[in-house]
Amino acid sequence: MSTAKNRIAYLYVLLGAALWGIIGIFIDALSAAGFTALQIVTLRVVSAAVMLVLFLAVRDWKLLIIDIKDSFSFIGTGIFSIVFFNWCYFTAIEEVSLSVAVILLYTGPAFVAILSRIFFKEPLTRRKVGALLLTLVGCTLVIKLIPVGDQQFSWYGILVGLGSGFGYALYSIFGKHALKKYRSLTVITYTFVFASVVLLPISGITIEASQLASTQVWLHILGLGFFPTALAYMLYTVGLSMVESSRASITATIEPVVATLLGVYAFNEILSFYQLVGIVLVLSAVVLIQFKRKTVAAR
């Protein structure tokens, strides 16, 4: 891959992850409107699925055609990843805390690096290991898990938190496999279609008409389905098709940095010294992972 194309790939991943980082705006608004966490997840997935299907039906309906035997890839991205990691993530938040749940979610790049080594034979270089360590420490500082006082953790919460990181990682693995045969738009569309098929019946979602009476609520639902979901996953998936899964997932850890900075500018939160250090470490990891080791030509 040329250097220019490589940079574009990382730019797509960064933009996608940055859009994931603004999800708090929509979640706060919908929570204030009376929606539960599970309802918001379901609304996010279903609205994205509807928008993507309609878009492809108008733009190029042929992109909606898939071979039924390839459904496993979309079961992987939609159910094993999206549904599973969301369930684990929200369960972890209830069992431990939001900050601990976030850092456990961001064990995802480590899982991606290991799984990519197994399934795609991607090398596990010292540069990747270094970037993973910078990411882990940086995210820990950004979400203020460090410095930490005496805390009692639920082992069940830790386990499901790690499950969220594993589920988060599965999107890059199954998505990479699906991209060998299908366009990125097809992959993300069926990811959310399969996720919707599972979430709608098991979520037990019951939304009162009064909750949907406001135009503002609908704008937030559509915004949630489009910006940090459909568009974000499309950008990330396009980038994923051009670079190694492990590199893409490490680059995507820019998300908590964006979320933290959004909190500063939109919600008047104050950044601590430790958070600033964490942001620098995450950004350093993102820069580090973009450079491949140069090989010396044989003489």
Short mmCIF file of C-alpha atoms in Angstrom, two decimals:
data_model
loop_
_atom_site.label_atom_id
_atom_site.label_comp_id
_atom_site.label_asym_id
_atom_site.label_seq_id
_atom_site.Cartn_x
_atom_site.Cartn_y
_atom_site.Cartn_z
CA MET A 1 0.00 0.00 0.00
CA SER A 2 1.31 3.48 -0.88
CA THR A 3 2.07 5.95 1.90
CA ALA A 4 -0.73 8.28 0.75
CA LYS A 5 -3.30 5.49 0.71
CA ASN A 6 -2.06 4.30 4.08
CA ARG A 7 -2.61 7.75 5.58
CA ILE A 8 -6.10 7.95 4.10
CA ALA A 9 -6.93 4.58 5.67
CA TYR A 10 -5.86 5.80 9.12
CA LEU A 11 -7.78 9.04 8.56
CA TYR A 12 -10.96 7.04 7.93
CA VAL A 13 -10.39 5.06 11.13
CA LEU A 14 -9.69 8.23 13.13
CA LEU A 15 -12.81 9.97 11.81
CA GLY A 16 -14.95 6.93 12.53
CA ALA A 17 -13.60 6.64 16.08
CA ALA A 18 -14.03 10.39 16.62
CA LEU A 19 -17.71 10.04 15.68
CA TRP A 20 -18.03 7.17 18.19
CA GLY A 21 -16.68 9.63 20.74
CA ILE A 22 -19.61 12.05 20.32
CA ILE A 23 -22.24 9.43 21.18
CA GLY A 24 -22.59 10.92 24.67
CA ILE A 25 -24.46 13.91 23.23
CA PHE A 26 -27.28 11.71 21.94
CA ILE A 27 -27.29 9.31 24.90
CA ASP A 28 -27.63 12.18 27.39
CA ALA A 29 -30.51 13.70 25.42
CA LEU A 30 -32.41 10.42 25.04
CA SER A 31 -31.80 9.46 28.67
CA ALA A 32 -33.25 12.80 29.71
CA ALA A 33 -36.27 12.01 27.51
CA GLY A 34 -36.92 8.87 29.59
CA PHE A 35 -35.33 6.11 27.48
CA THR A 36 -33.47 3.27 29.23
CA ALA A 37 -29.97 2.16 28.24
CA LEU A 38 -31.28 -0.93 26.45
CA GLN A 39 -33.89 1.11 24.61
CA ILE A 40 -31.20 3.51 23.44
CA VAL A 41 -29.00 0.67 22.17
CA THR A 42 -31.97 -0.82 20.30
CA LEU A 43 -32.93 2.55 18.83
CA ARG A 44 -29.33 3.08 17.76
CA VAL A 45 -29.05 -0.26 15.99
CA VAL A 46 -32.51 -0.27 14.38
CA SER A 47 -32.37 3.35 13.16
CA ALA A 48 -28.94 2.70 11.61
CA ALA A 49 -30.21 -0.47 9.92
CA VAL A 50 -33.25 1.31 8.45
CA MET A 51 -31.18 4.23 7.16
CA LEU A 52 -28.54 1.98 5.61
CA VAL A 53 -31.05 -0.33 3.90
CA LEU A 54 -32.97 2.64 2.45
CA PHE A 55 -29.74 4.28 1.30
CA LEU A 56 -28.51 1.17 -0.51
CA ALA A 57 -31.95 0.49 -1.99
CA VAL A 58 -31.84 3.93 -3.62
CA ARG A 59 -28.13 4.12 -4.42
CA ASP A 60 -27.35 0.58 -5.57
CA TRP A 61 -29.76 -2.22 -4.59
CA LYS A 62 -27.27 -4.82 -5.81
CA LEU A 63 -25.18 -4.09 -2.71
CA LEU A 64 -28.02 -5.62 -0.67
CA ILE A 65 -27.50 -9.01 -2.32
CA ILE A 66 -25.51 -11.49 -0.24
CA ASP A 67 -24.91 -15.22 -0.37
CA ILE A 68 -26.80 -16.89 2.48
CA LYS A 69 -23.74 -18.99 3.31
CA ASP A 70 -21.88 -15.77 4.15
CA SER A 71 -24.39 -14.94 6.87
CA PHE A 72 -21.92 -16.17 9.48
CA SER A 73 -19.73 -13.12 8.89
CA PHE A 74 -22.67 -10.80 9.60
CA ILE A 75 -23.81 -12.88 12.55
CA GLY A 76 -20.27 -12.29 13.80
CA THR A 77 -20.26 -8.51 13.29
CA GLY A 78 -23.90 -7.95 14.23
CA ILE A 79 -24.66 -10.47 16.98
CA PHE A 80 -21.33 -11.71 18.37
CA SER A 81 -19.89 -8.18 18.27
CA ILE A 82 -22.53 -5.40 18.38
CA VAL A 83 -25.18 -7.15 20.49
CA PHE A 84 -22.78 -9.08 22.73
CA PHE A 85 -20.40 -6.22 23.48
CA ASN A 86 -23.25 -3.78 24.21
CA TRP A 87 -24.84 -6.25 26.64
CA CYS A 88 -21.49 -6.87 28.35
CA TYR A 89 -20.67 -3.17 28.43
CA PHE A 90 -23.91 -2.04 30.05
CA THR A 91 -23.80 -4.97 32.48
CA ALA A 92 -20.24 -4.01 33.44
CA ILE A 93 -21.33 -0.40 34.07
CA GLU A 94 -23.99 -1.68 36.48
CA GLU A 95 -21.60 -4.13 38.20
CA VAL A 96 -18.50 -1.96 38.55
CA SER A 97 -18.46 1.65 37.33
CA LEU A 98 -18.46 3.56 34.06
CA SER A 99 -14.72 4.31 34.24
CA VAL A 100 -13.76 0.69 34.93
CA ALA A 101 -16.18 -0.53 32.23
CA VAL A 102 -14.61 1.82 29.67
CA ILE A 103 -11.06 0.66 30.34
CA LEU A 104 -12.16 -2.99 30.15
CA LEU A 105 -13.89 -2.23 26.83
CA TYR A 106 -10.57 -0.88 25.56
CA THR A 107 -8.86 -4.19 26.07
CA GLY A 108 -10.38 -4.72 22.62
CA PRO A 109 -7.21 -3.78 20.66
CA ALA A 110 -5.24 -6.40 22.59
CA PHE A 111 -7.82 -9.05 21.67
CA VAL A 112 -7.71 -7.87 18.04
CA ALA A 113 -3.92 -8.14 17.95
CA ILE A 114 -4.03 -11.72 19.30
CA LEU A 115 -6.94 -12.85 17.10
CA SER A 116 -5.43 -11.20 14.02
CA ARG A 117 -2.21 -13.10 14.68
CA ILE A 118 -4.18 -16.37 14.83
CA PHE A 119 -6.58 -15.87 11.92
CA PHE A 120 -4.81 -13.43 9.57
CA LYS A 121 -1.17 -14.15 10.48
CA GLU A 122 -0.60 -10.46 11.22
CA PRO A 123 2.76 -10.04 12.99
CA LEU A 124 2.68 -9.15 16.70
CA THR A 125 5.59 -6.71 16.63
CA ARG A 126 7.25 -4.89 19.50
CA ARG A 127 5.85 -1.67 18.05
CA LYS A 128 2.29 -3.02 18.35
CA VAL A 129 2.89 -4.28 21.89
CA GLY A 130 4.31 -0.88 22.83
CA ALA A 131 1.32 0.90 21.30
CA LEU A 132 -1.06 -1.41 23.16
CA LEU A 133 0.64 -0.63 26.48
CA LEU A 134 0.53 3.12 25.76
CA THR A 135 -3.15 2.79 24.86
CA LEU A 136 -4.04 0.86 28.01
CA VAL A 137 -2.22 3.25 30.35
CA GLY A 138 -3.44 6.30 28.43
CA CYS A 139 -7.09 5.24 28.51
CA THR A 140 -6.78 4.44 32.22
CA LEU A 141 -5.56 8.00 32.86
CA VAL A 142 -8.11 9.62 30.53
CA ILE A 143 -11.09 8.05 32.30
CA LYS A 144 -9.55 8.88 35.71
CA LEU A 145 -9.14 5.30 36.87
CA ILE A 146 -5.63 6.37 37.91
CA PRO A 147 -4.88 7.71 40.47
CA VAL A 148 -7.25 5.39 42.28
CA GLY A 149 -8.17 4.85 45.90
CA ASP A 150 -9.30 1.67 47.60
CA GLN A 151 -12.05 0.15 45.48
CA GLN A 152 -13.95 -3.10 45.70
CA PHE A 153 -14.52 -4.68 42.31
CA SER A 154 -17.07 -7.27 41.30
CA TRP A 155 -15.30 -10.19 39.64
CA TYR A 156 -18.46 -10.78 37.58
CA GLY A 157 -18.28 -7.16 36.49
CA ILE A 158 -14.63 -7.56 35.53
CA LEU A 159 -15.45 -10.71 33.55
CA VAL A 160 -18.30 -9.18 31.55
CA GLY A 161 -16.17 -6.05 31.11
CA LEU A 162 -13.47 -8.15 29.48
CA GLY A 163 -16.28 -9.76 27.47
CA SER A 164 -17.18 -6.31 26.12
CA GLY A 165 -13.57 -5.85 24.98
CA PHE A 166 -13.63 -9.27 23.32
CA GLY A 167 -16.96 -8.53 21.61
CA TYR A 168 -15.66 -5.13 20.53
CA ALA A 169 -12.67 -6.87 18.96
CA LEU A 170 -14.81 -9.34 17.03
CA TYR A 171 -16.09 -6.61 14.71
CA SER A 172 -12.59 -6.10 13.32
CA ILE A 173 -12.08 -9.86 12.90
CA PHE A 174 -15.42 -10.77 11.30
CA GLY A 175 -15.51 -7.46 9.43
CA LYS A 176 -12.09 -8.11 7.91
CA HIS A 177 -13.28 -11.52 6.74
CA ALA A 178 -16.50 -10.11 5.23
CA LEU A 179 -14.56 -7.36 3.43
CA LYS A 180 -12.75 -9.99 1.38
CA LYS A 181 -15.98 -10.49 -0.57
CA TYR A 182 -18.30 -7.54 0.11
CA ARG A 183 -18.17 -3.76 -0.04
CA SER A 184 -17.94 -1.86 3.26
CA LEU A 185 -21.50 -0.52 2.90
CA THR A 186 -22.85 -4.04 2.54
CA VAL A 187 -20.91 -5.20 5.59
CA ILE A 188 -22.13 -2.47 7.93
CA THR A 189 -25.71 -2.66 6.61
CA TYR A 190 -26.06 -6.36 7.34
CA THR A 191 -24.19 -5.91 10.62
CA PHE A 192 -27.02 -3.71 11.89
CA VAL A 193 -29.76 -5.72 10.19
CA PHE A 194 -28.64 -8.89 11.99
CA ALA A 195 -28.18 -6.99 15.25
CA SER A 196 -31.69 -5.53 14.93
CA VAL A 197 -33.24 -8.95 14.30
CA VAL A 198 -31.84 -10.15 17.63
CA LEU A 199 -32.23 -6.98 19.71
CA LEU A 200 -35.86 -6.19 18.91
CA PRO A 201 -37.35 -9.42 20.32
CA ILE A 202 -34.98 -9.87 23.29
CA SER A 203 -34.85 -6.26 24.44
CA GLY A 204 -38.50 -6.24 25.47
CA ILE A 205 -38.53 -2.68 24.24
CA THR A 206 -41.79 -0.85 24.96
CA ILE A 207 -41.76 2.82 24.05
CA GLU A 208 -44.71 5.00 24.98
CA ALA A 209 -46.12 7.21 22.25
CA SER A 210 -45.48 10.25 24.45
CA GLN A 211 -41.72 9.53 24.31
CA LEU A 212 -41.78 9.88 20.51
CA ALA A 213 -44.07 12.91 20.35
CA SER A 214 -41.21 15.41 20.37
CA THR A 215 -39.45 16.45 17.15
CA GLN A 216 -36.33 16.95 19.25
CA VAL A 217 -36.41 13.29 20.32
CA TRP A 218 -36.68 12.13 16.73
CA LEU A 219 -33.75 14.33 15.73
CA HIS A 220 -31.65 12.75 18.47
CA ILE A 221 -32.72 9.23 17.45
CA LEU A 222 -31.83 9.91 13.81
CA GLY A 223 -28.59 11.64 14.85
CA LEU A 224 -27.67 8.66 17.04
CA GLY A 225 -28.37 6.22 14.21
CA PHE A 226 -26.41 8.23 11.65
CA PHE A 227 -23.39 10.04 13.10
CA PRO A 228 -21.88 7.77 15.81
CA THR A 229 -23.33 4.62 14.26
CA ALA A 230 -23.93 4.28 10.50
CA LEU A 231 -21.39 6.90 9.39
CA ALA A 232 -18.85 6.03 12.09
CA TYR A 233 -18.91 2.31 11.32
CA MET A 234 -18.78 3.01 7.57
CA LEU A 235 -15.63 5.12 7.96
CA TYR A 236 -14.02 2.60 10.31
CA THR A 237 -14.90 -0.32 8.02
CA VAL A 238 -13.49 1.43 4.95
CA GLY A 239 -10.26 2.06 6.87
CA LEU A 240 -10.28 -1.53 8.13
CA SER A 241 -10.35 -2.78 4.54
CA MET A 242 -7.07 -0.97 3.87
CA VAL A 243 -4.93 -1.68 6.97
CA GLU A 244 -4.27 -4.48 9.44
CA SER A 245 -7.06 -5.16 11.96
CA SER A 246 -4.73 -4.66 14.92
CA ARG A 247 -3.48 -1.29 13.66
CA ALA A 248 -7.04 -0.08 12.97
CA SER A 249 -8.27 -1.06 16.44
CA ILE A 250 -5.37 0.68 18.21
CA THR A 251 -5.91 3.82 16.13
CA ALA A 252 -9.61 3.76 17.11
CA THR A 253 -8.70 4.27 20.76
CA ILE A 254 -8.82 7.97 19.97
CA GLU A 255 -12.53 7.61 20.86
CA PRO A 256 -12.23 8.11 24.66
CA VAL A 257 -9.97 11.11 24.03
CA VAL A 258 -12.64 12.71 21.83
CA ALA A 259 -15.33 11.86 24.39
CA THR A 260 -13.26 13.47 27.16
CA LEU A 261 -12.54 16.62 25.14
CA LEU A 262 -16.24 16.84 24.26
CA GLY A 263 -17.02 16.75 27.97
CA VAL A 264 -14.67 19.69 28.48
CA TYR A 265 -16.09 21.87 25.73
CA ALA A 266 -19.76 20.84 25.76
CA PHE A 267 -20.36 20.00 29.42
CA ASN A 268 -17.76 22.26 31.10
CA GLU A 269 -15.84 19.37 32.63
CA ILE A 270 -12.29 20.09 33.82
CA LEU A 271 -9.29 18.12 32.56
CA SER A 272 -6.87 16.96 35.22
CA PHE A 273 -3.11 16.69 34.78
CA TYR A 274 -3.42 12.88 34.65
CA GLN A 275 -6.03 13.09 31.89
CA LEU A 276 -3.77 15.35 29.83
CA VAL A 277 -0.95 12.83 30.22
CA GLY A 278 -3.35 10.04 29.20
CA ILE A 279 -4.40 11.94 26.07
CA VAL A 280 -0.75 12.39 25.10
CA LEU A 281 -0.10 8.65 25.59
CA VAL A 282 -3.11 7.62 23.48
CA LEU A 283 -2.15 10.05 20.71
CA SER A 284 1.43 8.73 20.88
CA ALA A 285 0.14 5.18 20.43
CA VAL A 286 -1.95 6.27 17.44
CA VAL A 287 1.11 7.88 15.82
CA LEU A 288 3.42 4.97 16.73
CA ILE A 289 1.19 2.31 15.19
CA GLN A 290 1.07 4.07 11.83
CA PHE A 291 4.76 3.53 11.13
CA LYS A 292 5.88 0.18 9.87
CA ARG A 293 9.35 -1.10 10.45
CA LYS A 294 11.51 -0.50 7.40
CA THR A 295 13.14 -3.57 5.91
CA VAL A 296 16.65 -3.42 4.55
CA ALA A 297 16.93 -4.64 0.99
CA ALA A 298 19.16 -7.66 0.42
CA ARG A 299 22.46 -6.77 -1.16
#
